C-alpha positions as a Python dict, from the first residue, in 0.01 Angstrom:
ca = {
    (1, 'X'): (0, 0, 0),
    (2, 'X'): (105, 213, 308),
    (3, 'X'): (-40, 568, 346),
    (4, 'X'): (345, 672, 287),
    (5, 'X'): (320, 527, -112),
    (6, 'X'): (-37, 677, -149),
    (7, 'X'): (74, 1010, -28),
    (8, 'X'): (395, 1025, -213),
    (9, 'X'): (175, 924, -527),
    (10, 'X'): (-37, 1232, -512),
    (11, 'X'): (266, 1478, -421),
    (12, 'X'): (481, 1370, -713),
    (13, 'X'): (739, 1585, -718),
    (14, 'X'): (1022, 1704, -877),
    (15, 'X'): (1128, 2148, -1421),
    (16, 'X'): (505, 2479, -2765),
    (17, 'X'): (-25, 2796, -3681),
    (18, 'X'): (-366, 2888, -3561),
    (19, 'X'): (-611, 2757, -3369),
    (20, 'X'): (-878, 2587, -3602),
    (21, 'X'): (-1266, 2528, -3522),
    (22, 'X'): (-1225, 2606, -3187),
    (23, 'X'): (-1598, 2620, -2999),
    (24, 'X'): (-1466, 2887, -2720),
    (25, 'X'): (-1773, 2786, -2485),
    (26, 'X'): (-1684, 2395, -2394),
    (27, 'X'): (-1330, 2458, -2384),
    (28, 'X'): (-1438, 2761, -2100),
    (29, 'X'): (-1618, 2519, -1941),
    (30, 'X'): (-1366, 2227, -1967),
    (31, 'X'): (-1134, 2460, -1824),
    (32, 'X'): (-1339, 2594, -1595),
    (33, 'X'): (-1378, 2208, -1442),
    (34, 'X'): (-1021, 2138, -1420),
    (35, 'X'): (-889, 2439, -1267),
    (36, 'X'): (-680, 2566, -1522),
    (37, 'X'): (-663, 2891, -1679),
    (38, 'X'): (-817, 2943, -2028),
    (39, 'X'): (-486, 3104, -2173),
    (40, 'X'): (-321, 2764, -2108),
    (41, 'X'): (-534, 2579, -2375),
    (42, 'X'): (-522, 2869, -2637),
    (43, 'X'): (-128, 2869, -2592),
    (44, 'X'): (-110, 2489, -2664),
    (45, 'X'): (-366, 2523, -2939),
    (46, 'X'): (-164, 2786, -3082),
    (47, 'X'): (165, 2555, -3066),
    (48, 'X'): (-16, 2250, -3181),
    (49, 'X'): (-235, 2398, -3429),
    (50, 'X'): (-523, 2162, -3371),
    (51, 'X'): (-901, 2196, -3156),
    (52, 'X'): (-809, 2095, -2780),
    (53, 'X'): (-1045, 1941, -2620),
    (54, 'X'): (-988, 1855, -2173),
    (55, 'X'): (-1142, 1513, -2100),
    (56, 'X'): (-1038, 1499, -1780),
    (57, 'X'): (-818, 1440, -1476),
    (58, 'X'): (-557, 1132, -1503),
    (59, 'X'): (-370, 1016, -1197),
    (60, 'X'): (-131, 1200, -1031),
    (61, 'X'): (23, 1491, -1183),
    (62, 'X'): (124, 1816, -950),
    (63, 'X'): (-47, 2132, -880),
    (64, 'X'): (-319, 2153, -1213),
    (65, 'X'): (-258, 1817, -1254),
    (66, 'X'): (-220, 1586, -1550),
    (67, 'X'): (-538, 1605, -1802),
    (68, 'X'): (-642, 1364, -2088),
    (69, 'X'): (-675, 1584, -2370),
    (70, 'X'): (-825, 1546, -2751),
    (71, 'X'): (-651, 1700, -2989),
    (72, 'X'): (-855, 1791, -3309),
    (73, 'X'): (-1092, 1543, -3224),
    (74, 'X'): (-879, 1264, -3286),
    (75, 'X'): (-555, 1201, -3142),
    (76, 'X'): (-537, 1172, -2739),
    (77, 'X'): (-273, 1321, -2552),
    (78, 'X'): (-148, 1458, -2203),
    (79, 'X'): (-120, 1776, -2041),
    (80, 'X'): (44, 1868, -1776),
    (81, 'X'): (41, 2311, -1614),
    (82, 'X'): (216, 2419, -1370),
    (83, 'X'): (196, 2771, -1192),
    (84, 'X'): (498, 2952, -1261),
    (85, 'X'): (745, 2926, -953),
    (86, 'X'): (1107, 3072, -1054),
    (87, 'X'): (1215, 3236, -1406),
    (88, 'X'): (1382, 2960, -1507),
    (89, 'X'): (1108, 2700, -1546),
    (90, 'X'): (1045, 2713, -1879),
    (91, 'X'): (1391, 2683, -1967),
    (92, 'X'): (1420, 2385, -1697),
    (93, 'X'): (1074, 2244, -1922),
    (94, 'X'): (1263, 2258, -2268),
    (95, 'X'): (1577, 2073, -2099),
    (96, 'X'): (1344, 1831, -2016),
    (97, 'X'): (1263, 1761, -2400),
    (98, 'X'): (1603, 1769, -2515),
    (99, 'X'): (1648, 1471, -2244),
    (100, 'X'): (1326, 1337, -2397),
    (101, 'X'): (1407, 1327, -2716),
    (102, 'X'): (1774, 1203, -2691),
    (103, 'X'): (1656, 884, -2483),
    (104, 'X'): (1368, 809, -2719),
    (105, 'X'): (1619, 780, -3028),
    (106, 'X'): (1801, 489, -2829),
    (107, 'X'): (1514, 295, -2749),
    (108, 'X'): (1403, 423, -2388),
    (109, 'X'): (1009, 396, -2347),
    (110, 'X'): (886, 754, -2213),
    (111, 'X'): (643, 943, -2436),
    (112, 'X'): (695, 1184, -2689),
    (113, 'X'): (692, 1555, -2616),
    (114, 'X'): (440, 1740, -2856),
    (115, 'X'): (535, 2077, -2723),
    (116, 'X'): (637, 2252, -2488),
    (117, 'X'): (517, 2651, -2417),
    (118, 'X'): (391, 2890, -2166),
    (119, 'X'): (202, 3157, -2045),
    (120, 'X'): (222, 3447, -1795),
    (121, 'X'): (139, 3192, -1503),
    (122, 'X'): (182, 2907, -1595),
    (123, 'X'): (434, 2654, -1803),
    (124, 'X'): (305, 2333, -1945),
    (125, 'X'): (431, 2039, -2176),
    (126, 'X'): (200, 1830, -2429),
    (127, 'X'): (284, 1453, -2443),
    (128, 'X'): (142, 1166, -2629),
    (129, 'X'): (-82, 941, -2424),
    (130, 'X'): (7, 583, -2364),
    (131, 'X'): (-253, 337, -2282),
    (132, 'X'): (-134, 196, -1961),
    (133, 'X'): (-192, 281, -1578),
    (134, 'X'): (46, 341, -1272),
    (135, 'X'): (196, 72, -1147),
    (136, 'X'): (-21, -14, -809),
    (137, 'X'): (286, -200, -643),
    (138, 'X'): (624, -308, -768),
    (139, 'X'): (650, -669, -854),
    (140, 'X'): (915, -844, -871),
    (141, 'X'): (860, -890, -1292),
    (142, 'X'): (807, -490, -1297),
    (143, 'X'): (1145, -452, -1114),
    (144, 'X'): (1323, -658, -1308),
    (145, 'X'): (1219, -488, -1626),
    (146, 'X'): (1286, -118, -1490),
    (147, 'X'): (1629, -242, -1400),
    (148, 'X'): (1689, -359, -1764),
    (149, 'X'): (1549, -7, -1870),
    (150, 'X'): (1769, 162, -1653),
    (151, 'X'): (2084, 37, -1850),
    (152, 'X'): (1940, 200, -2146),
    (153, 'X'): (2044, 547, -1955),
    (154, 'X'): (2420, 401, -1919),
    (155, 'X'): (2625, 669, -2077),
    (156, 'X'): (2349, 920, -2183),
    (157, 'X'): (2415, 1223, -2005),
    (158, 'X'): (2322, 1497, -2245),
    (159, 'X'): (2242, 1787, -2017),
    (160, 'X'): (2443, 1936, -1670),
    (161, 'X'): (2158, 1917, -1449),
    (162, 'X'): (2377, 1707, -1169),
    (163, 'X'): (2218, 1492, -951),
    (164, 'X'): (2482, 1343, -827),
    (165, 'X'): (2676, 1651, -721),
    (166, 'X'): (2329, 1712, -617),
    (167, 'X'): (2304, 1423, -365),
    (168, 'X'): (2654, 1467, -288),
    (169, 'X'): (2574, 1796, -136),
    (170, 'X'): (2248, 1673, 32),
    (171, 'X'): (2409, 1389, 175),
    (172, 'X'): (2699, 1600, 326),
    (173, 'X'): (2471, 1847, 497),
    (174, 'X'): (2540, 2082, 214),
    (175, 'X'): (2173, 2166, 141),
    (176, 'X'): (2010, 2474, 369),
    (177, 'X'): (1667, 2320, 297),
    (178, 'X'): (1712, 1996, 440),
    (179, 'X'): (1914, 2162, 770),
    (180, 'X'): (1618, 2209, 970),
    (181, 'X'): (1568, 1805, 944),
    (182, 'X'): (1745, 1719, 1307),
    (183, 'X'): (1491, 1982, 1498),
    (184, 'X'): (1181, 1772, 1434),
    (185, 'X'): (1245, 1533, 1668),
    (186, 'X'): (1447, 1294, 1876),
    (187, 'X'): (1427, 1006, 1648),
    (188, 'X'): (1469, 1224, 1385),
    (189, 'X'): (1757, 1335, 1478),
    (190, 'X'): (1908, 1049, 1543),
    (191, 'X'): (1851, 895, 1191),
    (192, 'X'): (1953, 1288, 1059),
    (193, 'X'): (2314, 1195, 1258),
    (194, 'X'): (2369, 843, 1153),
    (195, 'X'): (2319, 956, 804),
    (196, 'X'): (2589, 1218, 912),
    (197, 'X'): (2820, 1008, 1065),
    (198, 'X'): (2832, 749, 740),
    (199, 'X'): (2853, 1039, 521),
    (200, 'X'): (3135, 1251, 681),
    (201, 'X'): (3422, 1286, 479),
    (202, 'X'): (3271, 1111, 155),
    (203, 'X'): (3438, 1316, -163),
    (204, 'X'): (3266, 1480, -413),
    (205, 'X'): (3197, 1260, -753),
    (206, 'X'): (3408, 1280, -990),
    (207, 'X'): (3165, 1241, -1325),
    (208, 'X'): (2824, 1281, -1451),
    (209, 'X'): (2815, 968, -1728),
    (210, 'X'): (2455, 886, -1716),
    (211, 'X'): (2101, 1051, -1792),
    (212, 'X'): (1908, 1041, -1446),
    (213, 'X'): (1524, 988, -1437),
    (214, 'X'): (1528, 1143, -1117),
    (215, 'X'): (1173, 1033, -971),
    (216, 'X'): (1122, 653, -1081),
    (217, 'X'): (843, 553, -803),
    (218, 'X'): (533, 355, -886),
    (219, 'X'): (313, 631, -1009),
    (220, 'X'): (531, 707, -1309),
    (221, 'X'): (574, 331, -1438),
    (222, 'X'): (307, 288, -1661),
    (223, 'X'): (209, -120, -1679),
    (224, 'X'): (-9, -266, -1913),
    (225, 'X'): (-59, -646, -1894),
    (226, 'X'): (252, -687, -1641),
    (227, 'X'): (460, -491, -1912),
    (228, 'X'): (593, -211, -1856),
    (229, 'X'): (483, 16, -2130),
    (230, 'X'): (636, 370, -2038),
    (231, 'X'): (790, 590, -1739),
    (232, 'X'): (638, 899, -1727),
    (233, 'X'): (756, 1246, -1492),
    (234, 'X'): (1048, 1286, -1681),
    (235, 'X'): (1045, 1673, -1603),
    (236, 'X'): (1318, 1667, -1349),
    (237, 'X'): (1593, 1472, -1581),
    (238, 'X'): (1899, 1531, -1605),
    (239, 'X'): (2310, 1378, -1567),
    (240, 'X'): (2444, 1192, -1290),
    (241, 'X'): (2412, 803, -1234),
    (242, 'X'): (2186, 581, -1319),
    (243, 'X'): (2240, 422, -938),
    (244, 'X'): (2015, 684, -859),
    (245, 'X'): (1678, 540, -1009),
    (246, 'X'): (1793, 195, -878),
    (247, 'X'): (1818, 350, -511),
    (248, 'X'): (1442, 516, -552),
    (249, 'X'): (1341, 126, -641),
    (250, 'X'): (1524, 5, -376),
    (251, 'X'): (1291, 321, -124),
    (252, 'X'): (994, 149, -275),
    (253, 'X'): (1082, -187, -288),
    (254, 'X'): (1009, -294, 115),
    (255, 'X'): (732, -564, 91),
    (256, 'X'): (748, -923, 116),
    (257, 'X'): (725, -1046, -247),
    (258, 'X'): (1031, -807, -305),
    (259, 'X'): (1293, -938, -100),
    (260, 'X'): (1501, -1129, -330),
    (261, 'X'): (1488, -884, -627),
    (262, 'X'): (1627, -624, -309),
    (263, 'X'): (1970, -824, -305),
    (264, 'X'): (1967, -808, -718),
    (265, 'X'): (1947, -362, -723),
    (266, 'X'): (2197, -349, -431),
    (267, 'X'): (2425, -600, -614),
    (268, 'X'): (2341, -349, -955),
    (269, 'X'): (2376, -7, -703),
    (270, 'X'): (2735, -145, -604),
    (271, 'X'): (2857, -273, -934),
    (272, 'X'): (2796, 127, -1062),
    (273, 'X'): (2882, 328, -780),
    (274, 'X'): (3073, 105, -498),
    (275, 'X'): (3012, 114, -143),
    (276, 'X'): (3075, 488, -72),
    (277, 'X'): (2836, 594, -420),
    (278, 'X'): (2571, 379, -267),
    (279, 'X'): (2538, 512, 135),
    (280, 'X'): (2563, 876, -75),
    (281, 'X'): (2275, 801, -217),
    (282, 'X'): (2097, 606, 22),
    (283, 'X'): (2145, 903, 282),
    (284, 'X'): (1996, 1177, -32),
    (285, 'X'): (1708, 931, -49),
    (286, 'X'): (1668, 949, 307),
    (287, 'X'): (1661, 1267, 360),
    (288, 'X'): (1445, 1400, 101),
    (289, 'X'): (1186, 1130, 234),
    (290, 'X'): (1187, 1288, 538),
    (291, 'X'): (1169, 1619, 405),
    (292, 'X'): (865, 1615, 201),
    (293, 'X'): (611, 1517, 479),
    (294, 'X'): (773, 1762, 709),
    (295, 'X'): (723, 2031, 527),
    (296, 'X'): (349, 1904, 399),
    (297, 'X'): (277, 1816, 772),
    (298, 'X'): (193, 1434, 716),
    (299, 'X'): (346, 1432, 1084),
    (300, 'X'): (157, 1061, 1029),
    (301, 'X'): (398, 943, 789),
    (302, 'X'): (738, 989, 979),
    (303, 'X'): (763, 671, 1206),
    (304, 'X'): (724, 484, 841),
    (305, 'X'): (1025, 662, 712),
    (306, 'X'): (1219, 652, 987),
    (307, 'X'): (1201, 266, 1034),
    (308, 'X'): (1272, 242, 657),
    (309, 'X'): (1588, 468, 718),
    (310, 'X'): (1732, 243, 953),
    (311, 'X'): (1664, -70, 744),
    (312, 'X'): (1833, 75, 419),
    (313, 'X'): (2120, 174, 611),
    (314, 'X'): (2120, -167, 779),
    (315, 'X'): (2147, -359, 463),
    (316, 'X'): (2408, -137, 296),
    (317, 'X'): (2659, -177, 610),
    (318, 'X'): (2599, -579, 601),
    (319, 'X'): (2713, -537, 242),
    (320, 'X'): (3033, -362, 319),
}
């Protein structure tokens, strides 16, 4: 795996009775070990009305991370606490369990939500733990199943949270965060202004049909046996198109054993969005590849996206 896929695995971006037989020293010290502010656990045990108990770390997660947790002594669950960052994160949280629960009634394999709640710093969701671990590289099998999952989100929009007026506006040089992109440097640029030139005039879409994952990389497919068992990181859900989870597959897709199932999402990508859908999203994926290891000065990391640019622009204008 490149240093690109490890990095984006750990940055993985990227928006709930009484407390019973609680022993207030080892869940201080539990705390204490993880990072994460006391008041975090007593507002969960509050919500969940059960003895929490932090096990420890699991992999990847953002900012506290995400934590194993006990729940009464029994059941095992996740965690995940994040520092407050804007007032409308919880809010953003609790959209993220209506999304949740609306795909789990038609079959979709992400965990349950246990609650949802937060504090004066921080906002955090409880989720059931599945026994399964992050999918170390995409197989051709793994792909293949994702892509059958992904038609499970066909139709479900059931929140406006847009991501693909979203991309639309990233891809059109819309976005003021993403503007400094071209200044970086020379090659930079010049993958910034292809993107630009491919994406000039493109309209904006016209509908929202389908619920969006909106960050289905490796880490967050959860494989057990070659199965895939459950995607995880749901936080950032919302509407939009499904094309948009096949184009992050299609980002993390470029290694040998791959290549054929490549021609099988692009033939998917086209069949939902058409030519000019596709080089929208291509260009959003792009771009916010570029932007993330900008900004986190993984200066390391750039030639990798760059050449990866070029190739997923190369493939989509053989397919025109």
């Amino acid at each position: 795996m490149s240093a690109q896929d490890d990095l984006a695995r750990e940055n993985r971006t990227s928006r709930w009775p009484t407390l019973t037989g609680r022993t207030w020293g080892s869940m201080n010290q539990s705390t204490h070990r993880v990072g994460l502010p006391a008041e975090v656990l007593d507002d969960m045990a509050g919500v969940v009305g059960a003895e929490v108990t932090v096990l420890g770390r699991l992999p990847g997660g953002v900012n506290a991370g995400a934590l194993r947790v006990q729940l009464g002594g029994k059941a095992h669950a996740v965690l995940k606490a994040v520092p407050r960052a804007h007032p409308n994160q919880l809010d953003e949280t609790l959209r993220a369990r209506r999304v949740v629960e609306h795909m789990r009634g038609r079959g979709y394999p992400t965990p349950a939500w246990l609650g949802v709640g937060a504090t004066a710093t921080h906002v955090w969701h409880l989720m059931d733990f599945v026994d399964g671990a992050p999918a170390a590289v995409l197989t051709p099998s793994i792909v293949e199943q994702l892509m059958e999952i992904i038609e499970l989100q066909a139709g479900q929009a059931s929140e406006p949270y847009d991501h693909w007026l979203y991309a639309w506006r990233v891809a059109t040089g819309q976005e003021s965060a993403l503007g400094g992109l071209s200044g970086y440097s020379s090659v930079v640029s010049g993958l910034v202004e292809r993107l630009r030139l491919v994406c000039a005039g493109l309209p904006p879409p016209r509908e929202a049909p389908d619920m969006v994952h909106a960050d289905l990389n490796p880490s967050n497919v959860l494989v057990r046996d070659g199965a895939v068992v459950a995607l995880v990181d749901i936080e950032n859900a919302g509407s939009g198109t499904r094309a948009t989870d096949l184009t992050t597959l299609m980002w993390h897709s470029f290694q040998d054993p791959l290549d054929g199932v490549r021609g099988q999402l692009w033939t998917r990508i086209l069949v939902v969005v058409g030519w000019e859908g596709a080089t929208m999203l291509a260009a959003t994926q792009i771009l916010l590849q570029l932007e993330w290891p900008i900004r986190l000065g993984r200066h390391d990391l750039i030639a990798g996206v760059v050449k990866r640019g070029h190739r997923l622009l190369d493939e989509l204008s053989a397919l025109r």
